[in-house]
mmCIF file of C-alpha atoms and ligand atoms in Angstrom:
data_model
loop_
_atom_site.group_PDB
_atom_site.id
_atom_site.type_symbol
_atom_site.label_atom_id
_atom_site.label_comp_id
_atom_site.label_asym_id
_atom_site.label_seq_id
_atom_site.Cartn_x
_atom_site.Cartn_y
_atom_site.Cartn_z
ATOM 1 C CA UNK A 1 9.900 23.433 -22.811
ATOM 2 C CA UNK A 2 11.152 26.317 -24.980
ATOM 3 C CA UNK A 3 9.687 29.955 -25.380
ATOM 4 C CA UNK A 4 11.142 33.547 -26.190
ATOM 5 C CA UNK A 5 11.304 34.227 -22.287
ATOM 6 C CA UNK A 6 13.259 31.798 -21.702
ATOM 7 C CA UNK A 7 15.872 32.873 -24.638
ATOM 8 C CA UNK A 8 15.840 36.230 -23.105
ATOM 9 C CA UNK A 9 17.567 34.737 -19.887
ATOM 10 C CA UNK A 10 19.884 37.364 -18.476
ATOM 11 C CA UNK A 11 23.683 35.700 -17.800
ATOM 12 C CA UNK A 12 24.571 36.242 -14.373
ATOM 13 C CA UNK A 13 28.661 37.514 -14.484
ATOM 14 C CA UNK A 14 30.705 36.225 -11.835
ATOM 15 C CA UNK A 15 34.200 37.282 -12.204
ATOM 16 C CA UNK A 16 36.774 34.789 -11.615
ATOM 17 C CA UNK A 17 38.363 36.437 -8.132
ATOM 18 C CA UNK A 18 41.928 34.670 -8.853
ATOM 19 C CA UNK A 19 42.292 33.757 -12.706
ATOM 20 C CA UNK A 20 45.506 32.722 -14.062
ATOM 21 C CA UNK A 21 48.310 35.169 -14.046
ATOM 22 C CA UNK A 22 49.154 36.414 -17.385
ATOM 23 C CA UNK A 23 52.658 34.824 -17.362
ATOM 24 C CA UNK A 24 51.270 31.192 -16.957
ATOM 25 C CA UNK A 25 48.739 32.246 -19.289
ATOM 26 C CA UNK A 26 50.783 33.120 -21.397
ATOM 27 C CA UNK A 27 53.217 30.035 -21.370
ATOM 28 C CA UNK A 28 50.048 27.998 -22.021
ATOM 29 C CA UNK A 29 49.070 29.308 -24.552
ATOM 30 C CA UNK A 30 52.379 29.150 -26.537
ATOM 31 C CA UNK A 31 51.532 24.809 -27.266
ATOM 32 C CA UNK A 32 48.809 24.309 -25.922
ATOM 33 C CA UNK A 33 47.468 20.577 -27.233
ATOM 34 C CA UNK A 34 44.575 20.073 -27.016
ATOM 35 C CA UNK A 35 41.575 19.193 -24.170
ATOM 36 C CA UNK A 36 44.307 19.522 -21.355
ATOM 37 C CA UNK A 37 44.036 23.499 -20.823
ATOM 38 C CA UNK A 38 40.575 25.263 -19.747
ATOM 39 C CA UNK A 39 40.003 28.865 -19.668
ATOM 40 C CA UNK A 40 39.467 30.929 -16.686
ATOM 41 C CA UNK A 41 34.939 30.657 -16.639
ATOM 42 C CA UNK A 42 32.466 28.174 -17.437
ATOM 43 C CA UNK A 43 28.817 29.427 -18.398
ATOM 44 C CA UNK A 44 25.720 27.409 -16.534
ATOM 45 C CA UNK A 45 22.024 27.134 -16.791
ATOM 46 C CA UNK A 46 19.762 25.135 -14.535
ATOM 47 C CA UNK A 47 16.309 23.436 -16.135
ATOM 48 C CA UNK A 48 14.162 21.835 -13.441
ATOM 49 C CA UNK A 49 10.351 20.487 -14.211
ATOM 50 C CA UNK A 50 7.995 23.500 -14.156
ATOM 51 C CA UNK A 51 10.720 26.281 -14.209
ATOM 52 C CA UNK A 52 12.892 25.117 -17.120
ATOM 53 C CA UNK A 53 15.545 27.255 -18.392
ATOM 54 C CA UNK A 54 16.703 29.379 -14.765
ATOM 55 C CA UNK A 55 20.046 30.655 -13.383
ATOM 56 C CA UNK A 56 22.496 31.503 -15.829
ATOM 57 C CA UNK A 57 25.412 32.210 -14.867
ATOM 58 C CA UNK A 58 28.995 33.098 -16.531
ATOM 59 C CA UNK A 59 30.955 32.476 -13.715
ATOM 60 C CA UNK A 60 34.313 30.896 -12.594
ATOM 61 C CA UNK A 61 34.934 27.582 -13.782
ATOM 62 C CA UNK A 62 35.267 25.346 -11.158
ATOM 63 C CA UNK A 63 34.407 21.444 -9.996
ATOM 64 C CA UNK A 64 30.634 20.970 -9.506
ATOM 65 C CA UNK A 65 29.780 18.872 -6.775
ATOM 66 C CA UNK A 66 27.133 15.874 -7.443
ATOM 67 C CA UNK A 67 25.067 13.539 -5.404
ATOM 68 C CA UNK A 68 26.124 9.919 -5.453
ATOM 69 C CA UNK A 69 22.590 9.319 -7.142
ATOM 70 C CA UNK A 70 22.846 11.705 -10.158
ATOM 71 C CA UNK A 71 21.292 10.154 -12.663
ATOM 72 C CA UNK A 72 23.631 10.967 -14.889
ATOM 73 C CA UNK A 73 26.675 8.780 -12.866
ATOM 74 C CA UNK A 74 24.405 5.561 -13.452
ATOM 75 C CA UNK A 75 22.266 6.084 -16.560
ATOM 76 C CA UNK A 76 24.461 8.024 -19.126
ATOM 77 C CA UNK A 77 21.724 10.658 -20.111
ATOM 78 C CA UNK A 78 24.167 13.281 -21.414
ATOM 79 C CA UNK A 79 24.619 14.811 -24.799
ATOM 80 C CA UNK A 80 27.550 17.419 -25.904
ATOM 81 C CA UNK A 81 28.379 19.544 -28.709
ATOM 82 C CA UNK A 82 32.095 21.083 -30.058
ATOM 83 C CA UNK A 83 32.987 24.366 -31.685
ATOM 84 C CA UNK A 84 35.954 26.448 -32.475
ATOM 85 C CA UNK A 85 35.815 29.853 -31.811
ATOM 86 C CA UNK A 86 38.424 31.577 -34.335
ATOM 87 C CA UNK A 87 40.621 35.063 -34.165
ATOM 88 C CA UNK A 88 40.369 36.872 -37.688
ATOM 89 C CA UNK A 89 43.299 38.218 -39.307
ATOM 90 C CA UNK A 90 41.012 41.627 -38.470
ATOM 91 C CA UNK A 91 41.353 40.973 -34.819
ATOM 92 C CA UNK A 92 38.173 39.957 -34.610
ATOM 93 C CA UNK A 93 36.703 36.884 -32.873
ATOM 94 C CA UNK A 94 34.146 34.349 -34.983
ATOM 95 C CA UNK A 95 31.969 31.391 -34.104
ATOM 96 C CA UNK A 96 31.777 28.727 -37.243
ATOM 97 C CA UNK A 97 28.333 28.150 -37.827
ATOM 98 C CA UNK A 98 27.374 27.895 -34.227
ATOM 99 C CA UNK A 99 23.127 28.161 -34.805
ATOM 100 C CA UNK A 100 24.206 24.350 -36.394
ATOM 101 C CA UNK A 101 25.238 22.857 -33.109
ATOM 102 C CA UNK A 102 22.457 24.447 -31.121
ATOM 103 C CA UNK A 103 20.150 22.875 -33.747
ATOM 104 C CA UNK A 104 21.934 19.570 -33.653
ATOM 105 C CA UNK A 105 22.762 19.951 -29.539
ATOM 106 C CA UNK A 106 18.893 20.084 -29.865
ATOM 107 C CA UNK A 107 18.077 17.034 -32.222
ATOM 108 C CA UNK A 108 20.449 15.089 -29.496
ATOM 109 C CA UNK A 109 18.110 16.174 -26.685
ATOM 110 C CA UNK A 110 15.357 14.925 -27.954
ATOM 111 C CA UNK A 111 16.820 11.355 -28.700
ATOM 112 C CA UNK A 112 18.280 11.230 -25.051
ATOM 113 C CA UNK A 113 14.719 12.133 -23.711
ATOM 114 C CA UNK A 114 15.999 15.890 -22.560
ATOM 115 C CA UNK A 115 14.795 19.395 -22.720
ATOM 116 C CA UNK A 116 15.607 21.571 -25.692
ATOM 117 C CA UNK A 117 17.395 24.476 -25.224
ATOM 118 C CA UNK A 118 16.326 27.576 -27.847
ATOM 119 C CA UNK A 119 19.140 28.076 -30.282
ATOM 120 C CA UNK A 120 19.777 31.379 -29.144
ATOM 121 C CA UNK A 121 20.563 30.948 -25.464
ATOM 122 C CA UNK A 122 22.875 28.080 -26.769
ATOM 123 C CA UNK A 123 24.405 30.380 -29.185
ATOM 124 C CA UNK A 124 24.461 32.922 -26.650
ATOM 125 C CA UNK A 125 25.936 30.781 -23.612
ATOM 126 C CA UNK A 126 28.831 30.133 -26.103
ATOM 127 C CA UNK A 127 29.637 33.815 -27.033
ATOM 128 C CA UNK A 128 29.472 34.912 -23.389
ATOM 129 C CA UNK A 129 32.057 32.836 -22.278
ATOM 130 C CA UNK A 130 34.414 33.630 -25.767
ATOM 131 C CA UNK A 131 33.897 37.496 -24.314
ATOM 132 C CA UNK A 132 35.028 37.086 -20.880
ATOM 133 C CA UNK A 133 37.804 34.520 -22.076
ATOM 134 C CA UNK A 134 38.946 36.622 -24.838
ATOM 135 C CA UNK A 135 42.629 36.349 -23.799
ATOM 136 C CA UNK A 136 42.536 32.702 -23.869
ATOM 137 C CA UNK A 137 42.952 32.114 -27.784
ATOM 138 C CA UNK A 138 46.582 30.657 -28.518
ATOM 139 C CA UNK A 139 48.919 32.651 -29.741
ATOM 140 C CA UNK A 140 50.390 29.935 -31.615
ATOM 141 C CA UNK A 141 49.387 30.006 -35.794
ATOM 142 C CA UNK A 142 46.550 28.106 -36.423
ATOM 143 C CA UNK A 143 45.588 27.859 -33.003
ATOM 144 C CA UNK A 144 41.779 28.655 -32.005
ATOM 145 C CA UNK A 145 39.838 28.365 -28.892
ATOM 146 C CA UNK A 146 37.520 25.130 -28.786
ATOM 147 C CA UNK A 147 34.178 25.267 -26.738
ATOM 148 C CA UNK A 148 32.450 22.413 -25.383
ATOM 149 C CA UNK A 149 28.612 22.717 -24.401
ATOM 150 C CA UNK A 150 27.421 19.890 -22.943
ATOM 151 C CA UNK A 151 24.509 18.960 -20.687
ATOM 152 C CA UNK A 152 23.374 15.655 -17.972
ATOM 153 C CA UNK A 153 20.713 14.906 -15.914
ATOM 154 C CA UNK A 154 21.564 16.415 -12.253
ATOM 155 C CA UNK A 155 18.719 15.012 -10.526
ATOM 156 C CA UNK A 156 19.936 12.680 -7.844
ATOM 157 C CA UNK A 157 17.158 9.574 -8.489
ATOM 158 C CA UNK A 158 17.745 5.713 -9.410
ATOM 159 C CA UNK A 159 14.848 5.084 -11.190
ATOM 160 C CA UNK A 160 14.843 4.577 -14.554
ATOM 161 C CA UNK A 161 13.013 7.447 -16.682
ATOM 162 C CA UNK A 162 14.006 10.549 -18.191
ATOM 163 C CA UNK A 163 15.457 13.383 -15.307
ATOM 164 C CA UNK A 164 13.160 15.994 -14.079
ATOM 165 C CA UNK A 165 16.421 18.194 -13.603
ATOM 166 C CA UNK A 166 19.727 18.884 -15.799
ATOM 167 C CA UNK A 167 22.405 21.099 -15.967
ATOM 168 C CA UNK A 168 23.803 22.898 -19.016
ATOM 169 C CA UNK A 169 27.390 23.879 -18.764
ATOM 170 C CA UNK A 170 30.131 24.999 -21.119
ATOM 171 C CA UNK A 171 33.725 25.105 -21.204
ATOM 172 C CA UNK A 172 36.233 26.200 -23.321
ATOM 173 C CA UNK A 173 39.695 24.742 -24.251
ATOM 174 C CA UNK A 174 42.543 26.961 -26.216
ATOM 175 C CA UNK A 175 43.626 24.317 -28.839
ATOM 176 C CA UNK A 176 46.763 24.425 -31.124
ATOM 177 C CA UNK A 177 47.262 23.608 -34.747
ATOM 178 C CA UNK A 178 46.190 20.244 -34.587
ATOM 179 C CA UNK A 179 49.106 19.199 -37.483
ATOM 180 C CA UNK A 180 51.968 22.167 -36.743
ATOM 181 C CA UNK A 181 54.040 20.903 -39.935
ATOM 182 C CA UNK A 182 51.475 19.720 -42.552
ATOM 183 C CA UNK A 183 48.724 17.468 -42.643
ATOM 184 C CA UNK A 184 49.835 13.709 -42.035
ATOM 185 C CA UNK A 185 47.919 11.041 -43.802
ATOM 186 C CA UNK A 186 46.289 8.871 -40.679
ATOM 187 C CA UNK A 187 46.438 4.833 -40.517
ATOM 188 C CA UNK A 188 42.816 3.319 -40.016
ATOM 189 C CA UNK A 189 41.673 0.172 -38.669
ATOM 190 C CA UNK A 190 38.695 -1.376 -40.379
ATOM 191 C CA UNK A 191 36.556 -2.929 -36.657
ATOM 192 C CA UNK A 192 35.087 -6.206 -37.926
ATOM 193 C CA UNK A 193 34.288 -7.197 -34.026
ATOM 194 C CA UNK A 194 32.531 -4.178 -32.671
ATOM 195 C CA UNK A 195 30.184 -1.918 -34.301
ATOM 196 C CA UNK A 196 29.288 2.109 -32.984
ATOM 197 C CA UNK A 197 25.693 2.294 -33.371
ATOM 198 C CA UNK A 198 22.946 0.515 -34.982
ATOM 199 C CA UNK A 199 19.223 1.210 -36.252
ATOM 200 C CA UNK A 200 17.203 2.671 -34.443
ATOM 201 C CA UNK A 201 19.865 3.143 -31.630
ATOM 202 C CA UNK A 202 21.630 6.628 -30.894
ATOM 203 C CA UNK A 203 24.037 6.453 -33.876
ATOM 204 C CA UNK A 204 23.293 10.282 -34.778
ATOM 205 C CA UNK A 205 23.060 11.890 -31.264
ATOM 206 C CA UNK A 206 26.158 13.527 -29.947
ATOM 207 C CA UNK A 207 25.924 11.818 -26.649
ATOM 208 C CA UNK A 208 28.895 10.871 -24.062
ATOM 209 C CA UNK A 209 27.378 7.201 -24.907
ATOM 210 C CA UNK A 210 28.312 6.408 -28.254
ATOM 211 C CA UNK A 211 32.526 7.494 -27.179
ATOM 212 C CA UNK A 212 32.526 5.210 -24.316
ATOM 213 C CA UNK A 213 31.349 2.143 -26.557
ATOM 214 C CA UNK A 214 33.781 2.882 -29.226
ATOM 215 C CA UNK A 215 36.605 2.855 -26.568
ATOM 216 C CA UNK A 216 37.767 -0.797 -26.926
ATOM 217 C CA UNK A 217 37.507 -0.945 -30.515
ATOM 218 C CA UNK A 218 39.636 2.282 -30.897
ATOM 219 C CA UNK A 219 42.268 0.696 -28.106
ATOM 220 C CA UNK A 220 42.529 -2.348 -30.296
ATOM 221 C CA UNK A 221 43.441 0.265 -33.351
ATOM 222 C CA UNK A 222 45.882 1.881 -31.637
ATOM 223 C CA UNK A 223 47.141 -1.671 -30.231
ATOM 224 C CA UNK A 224 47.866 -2.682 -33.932
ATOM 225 C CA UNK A 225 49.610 0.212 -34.738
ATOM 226 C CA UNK A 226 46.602 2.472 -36.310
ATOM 227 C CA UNK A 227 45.900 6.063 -35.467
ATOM 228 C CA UNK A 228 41.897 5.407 -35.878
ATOM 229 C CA UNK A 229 39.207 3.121 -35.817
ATOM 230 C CA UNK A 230 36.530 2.828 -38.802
ATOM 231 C CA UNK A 231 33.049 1.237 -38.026
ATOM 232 C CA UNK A 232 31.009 -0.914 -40.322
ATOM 233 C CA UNK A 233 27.218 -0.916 -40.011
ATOM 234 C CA UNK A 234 25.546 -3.056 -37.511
ATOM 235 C CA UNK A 235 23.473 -4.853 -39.734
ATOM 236 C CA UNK A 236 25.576 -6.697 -42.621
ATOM 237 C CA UNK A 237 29.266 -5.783 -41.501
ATOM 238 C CA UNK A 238 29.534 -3.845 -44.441
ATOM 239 C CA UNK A 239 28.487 -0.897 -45.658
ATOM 240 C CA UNK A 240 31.327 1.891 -44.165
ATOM 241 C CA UNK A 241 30.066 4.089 -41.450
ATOM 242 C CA UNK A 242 32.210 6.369 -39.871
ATOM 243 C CA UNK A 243 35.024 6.884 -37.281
ATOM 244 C CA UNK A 244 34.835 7.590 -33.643
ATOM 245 C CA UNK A 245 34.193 10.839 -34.250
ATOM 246 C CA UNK A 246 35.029 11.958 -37.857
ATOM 247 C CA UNK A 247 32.706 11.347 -40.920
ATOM 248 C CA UNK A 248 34.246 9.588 -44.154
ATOM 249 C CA UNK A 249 34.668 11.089 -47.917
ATOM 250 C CA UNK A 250 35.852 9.262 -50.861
ATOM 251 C CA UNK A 251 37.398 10.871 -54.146
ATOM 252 C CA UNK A 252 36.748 8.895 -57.084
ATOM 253 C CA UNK A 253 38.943 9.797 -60.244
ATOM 254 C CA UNK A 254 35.768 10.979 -62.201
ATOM 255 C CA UNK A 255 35.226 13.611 -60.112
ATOM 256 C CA UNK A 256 32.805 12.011 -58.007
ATOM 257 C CA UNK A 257 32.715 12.274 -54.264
ATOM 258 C CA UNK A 258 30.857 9.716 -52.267
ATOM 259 C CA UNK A 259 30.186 9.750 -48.425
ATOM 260 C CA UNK A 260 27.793 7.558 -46.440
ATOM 261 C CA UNK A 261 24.394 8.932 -46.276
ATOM 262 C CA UNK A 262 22.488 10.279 -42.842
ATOM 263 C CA UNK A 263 21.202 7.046 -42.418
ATOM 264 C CA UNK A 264 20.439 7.527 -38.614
ATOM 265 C CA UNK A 265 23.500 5.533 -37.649
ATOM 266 C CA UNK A 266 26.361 8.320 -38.019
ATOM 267 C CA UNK A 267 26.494 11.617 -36.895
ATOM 268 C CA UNK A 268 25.524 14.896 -39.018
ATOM 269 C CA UNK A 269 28.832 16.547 -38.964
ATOM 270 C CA UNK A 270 28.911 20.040 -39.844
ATOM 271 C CA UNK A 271 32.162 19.771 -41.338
ATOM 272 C CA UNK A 272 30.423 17.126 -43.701
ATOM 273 C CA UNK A 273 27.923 19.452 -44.456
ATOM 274 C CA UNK A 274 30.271 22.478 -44.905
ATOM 275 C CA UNK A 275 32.539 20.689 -47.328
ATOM 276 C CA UNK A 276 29.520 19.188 -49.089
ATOM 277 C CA UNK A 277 28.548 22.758 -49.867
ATOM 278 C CA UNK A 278 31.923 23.607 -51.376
ATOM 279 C CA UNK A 279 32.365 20.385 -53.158
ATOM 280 C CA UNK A 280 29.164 21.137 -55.266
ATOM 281 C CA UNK A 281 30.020 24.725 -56.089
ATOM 282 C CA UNK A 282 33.455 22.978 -57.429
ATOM 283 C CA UNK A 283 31.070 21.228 -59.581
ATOM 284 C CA UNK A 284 32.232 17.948 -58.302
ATOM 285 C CA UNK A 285 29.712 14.954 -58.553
ATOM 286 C CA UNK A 286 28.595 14.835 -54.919
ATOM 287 C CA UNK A 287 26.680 11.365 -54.140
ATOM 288 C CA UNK A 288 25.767 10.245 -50.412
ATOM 289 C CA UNK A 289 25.291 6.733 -50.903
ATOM 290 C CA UNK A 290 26.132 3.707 -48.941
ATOM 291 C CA UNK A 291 29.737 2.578 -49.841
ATOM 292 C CA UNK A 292 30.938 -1.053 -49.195
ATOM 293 C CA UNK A 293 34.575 -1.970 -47.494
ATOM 294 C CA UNK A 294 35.127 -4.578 -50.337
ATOM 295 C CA UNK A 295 34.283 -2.049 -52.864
ATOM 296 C CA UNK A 296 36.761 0.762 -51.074
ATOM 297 C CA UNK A 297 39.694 -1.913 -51.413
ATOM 298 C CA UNK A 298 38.704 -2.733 -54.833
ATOM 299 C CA UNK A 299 38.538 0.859 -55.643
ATOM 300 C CA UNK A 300 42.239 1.476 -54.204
ATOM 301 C CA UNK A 301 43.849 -1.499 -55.671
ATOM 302 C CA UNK A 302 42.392 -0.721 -59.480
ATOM 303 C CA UNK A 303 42.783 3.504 -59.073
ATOM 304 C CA UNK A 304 39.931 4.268 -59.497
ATOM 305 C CA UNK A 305 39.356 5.779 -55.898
ATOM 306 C CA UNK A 306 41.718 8.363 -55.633
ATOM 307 C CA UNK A 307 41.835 9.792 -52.313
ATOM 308 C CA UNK A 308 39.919 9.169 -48.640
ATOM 309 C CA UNK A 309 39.890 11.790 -45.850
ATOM 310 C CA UNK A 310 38.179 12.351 -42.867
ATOM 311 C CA UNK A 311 36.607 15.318 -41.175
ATOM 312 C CA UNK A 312 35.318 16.802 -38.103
ATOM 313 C CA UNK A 313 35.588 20.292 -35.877
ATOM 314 C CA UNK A 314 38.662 19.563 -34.057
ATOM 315 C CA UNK A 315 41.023 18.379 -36.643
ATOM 316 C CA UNK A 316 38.682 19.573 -39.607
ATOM 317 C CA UNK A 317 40.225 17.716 -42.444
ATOM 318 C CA UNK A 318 42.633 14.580 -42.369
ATOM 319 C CA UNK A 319 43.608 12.354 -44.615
ATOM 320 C CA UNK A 320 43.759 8.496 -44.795
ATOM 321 C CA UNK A 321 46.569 7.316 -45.952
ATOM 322 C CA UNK A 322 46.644 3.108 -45.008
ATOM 323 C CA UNK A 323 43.466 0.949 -43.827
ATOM 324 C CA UNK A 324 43.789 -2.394 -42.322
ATOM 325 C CA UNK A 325 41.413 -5.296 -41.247
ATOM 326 C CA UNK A 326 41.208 -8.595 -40.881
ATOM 327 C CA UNK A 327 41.197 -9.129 -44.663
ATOM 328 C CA UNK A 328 44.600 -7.502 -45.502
ATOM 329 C CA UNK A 329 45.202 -3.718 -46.153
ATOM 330 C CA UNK A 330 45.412 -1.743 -48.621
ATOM 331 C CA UNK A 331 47.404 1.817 -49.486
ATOM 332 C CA UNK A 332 45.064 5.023 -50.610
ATOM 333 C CA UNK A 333 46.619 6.841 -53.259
ATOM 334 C CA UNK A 334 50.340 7.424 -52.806
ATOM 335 C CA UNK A 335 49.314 7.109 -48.794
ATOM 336 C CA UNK A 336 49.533 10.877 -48.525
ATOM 337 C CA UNK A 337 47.484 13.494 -48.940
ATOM 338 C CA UNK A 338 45.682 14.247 -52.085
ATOM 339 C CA UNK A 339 45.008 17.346 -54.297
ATOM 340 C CA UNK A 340 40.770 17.459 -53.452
ATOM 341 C CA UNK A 341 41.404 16.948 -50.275
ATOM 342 C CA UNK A 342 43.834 19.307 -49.219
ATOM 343 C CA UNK A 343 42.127 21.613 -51.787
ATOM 344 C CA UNK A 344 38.860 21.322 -50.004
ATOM 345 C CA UNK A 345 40.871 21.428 -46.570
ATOM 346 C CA UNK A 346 42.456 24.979 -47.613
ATOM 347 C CA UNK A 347 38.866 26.857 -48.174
ATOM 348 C CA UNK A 348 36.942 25.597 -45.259
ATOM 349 C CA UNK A 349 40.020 26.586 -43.293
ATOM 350 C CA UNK A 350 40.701 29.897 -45.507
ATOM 351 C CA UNK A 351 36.548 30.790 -44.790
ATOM 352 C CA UNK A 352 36.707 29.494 -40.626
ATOM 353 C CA UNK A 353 40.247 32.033 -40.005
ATOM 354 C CA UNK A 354 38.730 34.823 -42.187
ATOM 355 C CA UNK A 355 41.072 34.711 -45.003
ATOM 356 C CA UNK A 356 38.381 33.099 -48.068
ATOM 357 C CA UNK A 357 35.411 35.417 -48.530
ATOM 358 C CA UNK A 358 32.239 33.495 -46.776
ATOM 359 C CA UNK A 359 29.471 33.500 -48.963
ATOM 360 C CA UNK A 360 27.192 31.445 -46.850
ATOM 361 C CA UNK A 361 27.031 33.173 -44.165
ATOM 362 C CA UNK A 362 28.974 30.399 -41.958
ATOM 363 C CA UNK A 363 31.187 32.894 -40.058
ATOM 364 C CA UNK A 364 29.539 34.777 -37.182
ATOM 365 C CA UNK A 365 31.773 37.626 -35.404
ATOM 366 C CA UNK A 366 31.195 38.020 -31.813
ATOM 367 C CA UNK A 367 31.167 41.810 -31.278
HETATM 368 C C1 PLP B 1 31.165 15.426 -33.553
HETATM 369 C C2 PLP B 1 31.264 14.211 -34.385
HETATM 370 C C3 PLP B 1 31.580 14.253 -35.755
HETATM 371 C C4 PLP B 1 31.983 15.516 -36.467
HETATM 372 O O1 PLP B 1 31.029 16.527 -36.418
HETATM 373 P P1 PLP B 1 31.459 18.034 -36.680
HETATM 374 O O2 PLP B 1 30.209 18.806 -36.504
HETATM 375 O O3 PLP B 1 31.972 18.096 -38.063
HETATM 376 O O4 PLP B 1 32.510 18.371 -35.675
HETATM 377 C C5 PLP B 1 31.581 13.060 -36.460
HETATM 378 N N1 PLP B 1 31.295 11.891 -35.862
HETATM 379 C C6 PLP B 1 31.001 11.813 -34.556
HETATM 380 C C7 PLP B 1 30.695 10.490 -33.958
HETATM 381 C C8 PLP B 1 30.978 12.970 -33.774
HETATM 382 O O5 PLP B 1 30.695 12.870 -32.476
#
């Protein structure tokens, strides 16, 4: 399925023949959101059975048109990935640890039954459209471009088995500061009625899937008056798992910090793994290990769990302030931020926007 001709795959360019004028550009730019504004292109690559990886093309982005039948419409096989592409205080443009996603965009493939894509055509379907969208980055502080490769069986065919055809697209989205004035502590609901992925299931696959099940349980959040939903593992309604789509940390005040292991029920985040990294070289106690929802409001009420954030690409750190479930709630901390984590928040930002020296390696400029 994968092979070093295929990575050589030459990207088509297809300039956009009418992109946005400058002045709407412009005026988009200036607070921009996030997810509602796309750039002018869209990069796509074709895999069919006995062909695989054919006609790449960075061209403009546009609707794609799709038989009834696409498998994709009736069977969900689709898997995703999301990345920030960041303007240095040099003027130059970075990707944050982008080889990561194509490995993980790959590990998802392979749970959804799809071809694998080698990293370096992922990594290079992303940087080609960050070149030809280079005026797309807000100009608003904090603001960086986000990219979203994704990919879904195309082949129009109502049996059930894996495609024999899929389509590899991404898209990019200029996002602001996600929290213009500060970082506000977030309100979680603790989901006792619906869990996000179980055993065996496709817990730790980015895949369109996994959203559209946690969509009632992160309704009734918001319905209650929380900003999030937090999911408890399918198995003994528990053990705490993760968000919809930001993985847990909790600060204990020995200097310990605990975050549910990769169990094969939540997702790998790279920001996880990132601030992992930089936790241990603050020579903080880092433990993954299963943590309990009785033991988390136990924690809280006797101090001896400082602080609880949240983390993830788009909004990179947040953190919780107030949890509530069916058994009562409980306040974190003073319900505002706390030192670690807006500590920890301030060097994986200071090493993403070019400002902190990167000693791993994590930052890579797109010439
Ligand atoms: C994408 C995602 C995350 C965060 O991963 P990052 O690589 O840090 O952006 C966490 N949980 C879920 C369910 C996700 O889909």
């Amino acid at each position: 399925m994968s092979g070093s001709a295929e990575s050589a795959l030459v990207f088509n360019q297809i300039p956009h023949p009418a992109p946005v004028p400058g002045a709407s550009r412009d005026q988009a730019l200036a607070d921009p959101g996030f997810g509602t504004i796309f750039s002018d292109h869209m990069v796509s690559v074709e895999w069919s059975e006995g062909k695989g990886w054919h006609d790449a093309v960075v061209g403009p982005r546009q609707p794609i048109a799709l038989d009834p039948a696409t498998a994709v419409l009736h069977y969900a096989q689709e898997i995703f990935e999301g990345l920030k592409a960041y303007k240095l205080t040099d003027g130059s443009m970075a990707l944050f640890r982008p080889e990561e996603n194509a490995r993980r965009f790959n590990q998802s493939a392979r749970r959804l039954a799809m071809p694998e894509m080698p990293e370096d055509m992922f990594v290079e379907a992303v940087r080609q459209l960050v070149l030809v969208d280079k005026d797309w980055f807000p100009s608003v502080e904090g603001g960086s471009l986000y990219l979203r490769p994704f990919m879904f069986a195309s082949e129009p065919f109502l049996g059930v088995r894996p495609a024999k055809q899929y389509k590899f697209l991404v898209i990019a989205s200029p996002a602001g500061n996600y929290f213009k004035s500060g970082v506000p502590a977030v309100s979680i609901w603790v989901s006792s009625d619906y869990t996000r992925a179980a055993p065996g299931g496709t817990g730790a696959a980015k895949c369109g899937g996994n959203y559209a099940a946690s969509l009632v349980p992160q309704a009734e959040a918001i319905e209650r008056g929380h900003d999030q939903v937090v999911f408890l593992d399918a198995a003994e309604h528990k053990w705490i798992e993760e968000l919809g789509g930001m993985n847990l940390f909790f600060v204990m005040n020995d200097g310990t910090l605990i975050t549910p292991p990769l169990s094969g029920t939540i997702l790998p985040g790279i920001t996880r793994d990132s601030l992992l990294t930089l936790a241990r070289e603050e020579e903080l106690t880092v433990r993954e290990e299963r943590y309990s929802i009785d033991q988390w409001r136990d924690d809280a009420a006797s101090g001896k769990l400082l602080e609880t954030f949240a983390c993830g690409t788009a909004a990179v750190v947040t953190p919780v302030g107030h949890v509530a479930g069916h058994d009562g709630e409980f306040t974190i901390g003073s319900g505002g931020p706390g030192q670690l984590t807006s500590k920890l928040r301030e060097k994986l930002v200071g090493i993403q926007r070019g400002t902190a020296a990167d000693q791993h390696g994590w930052v890579t400029k797109i010439a």
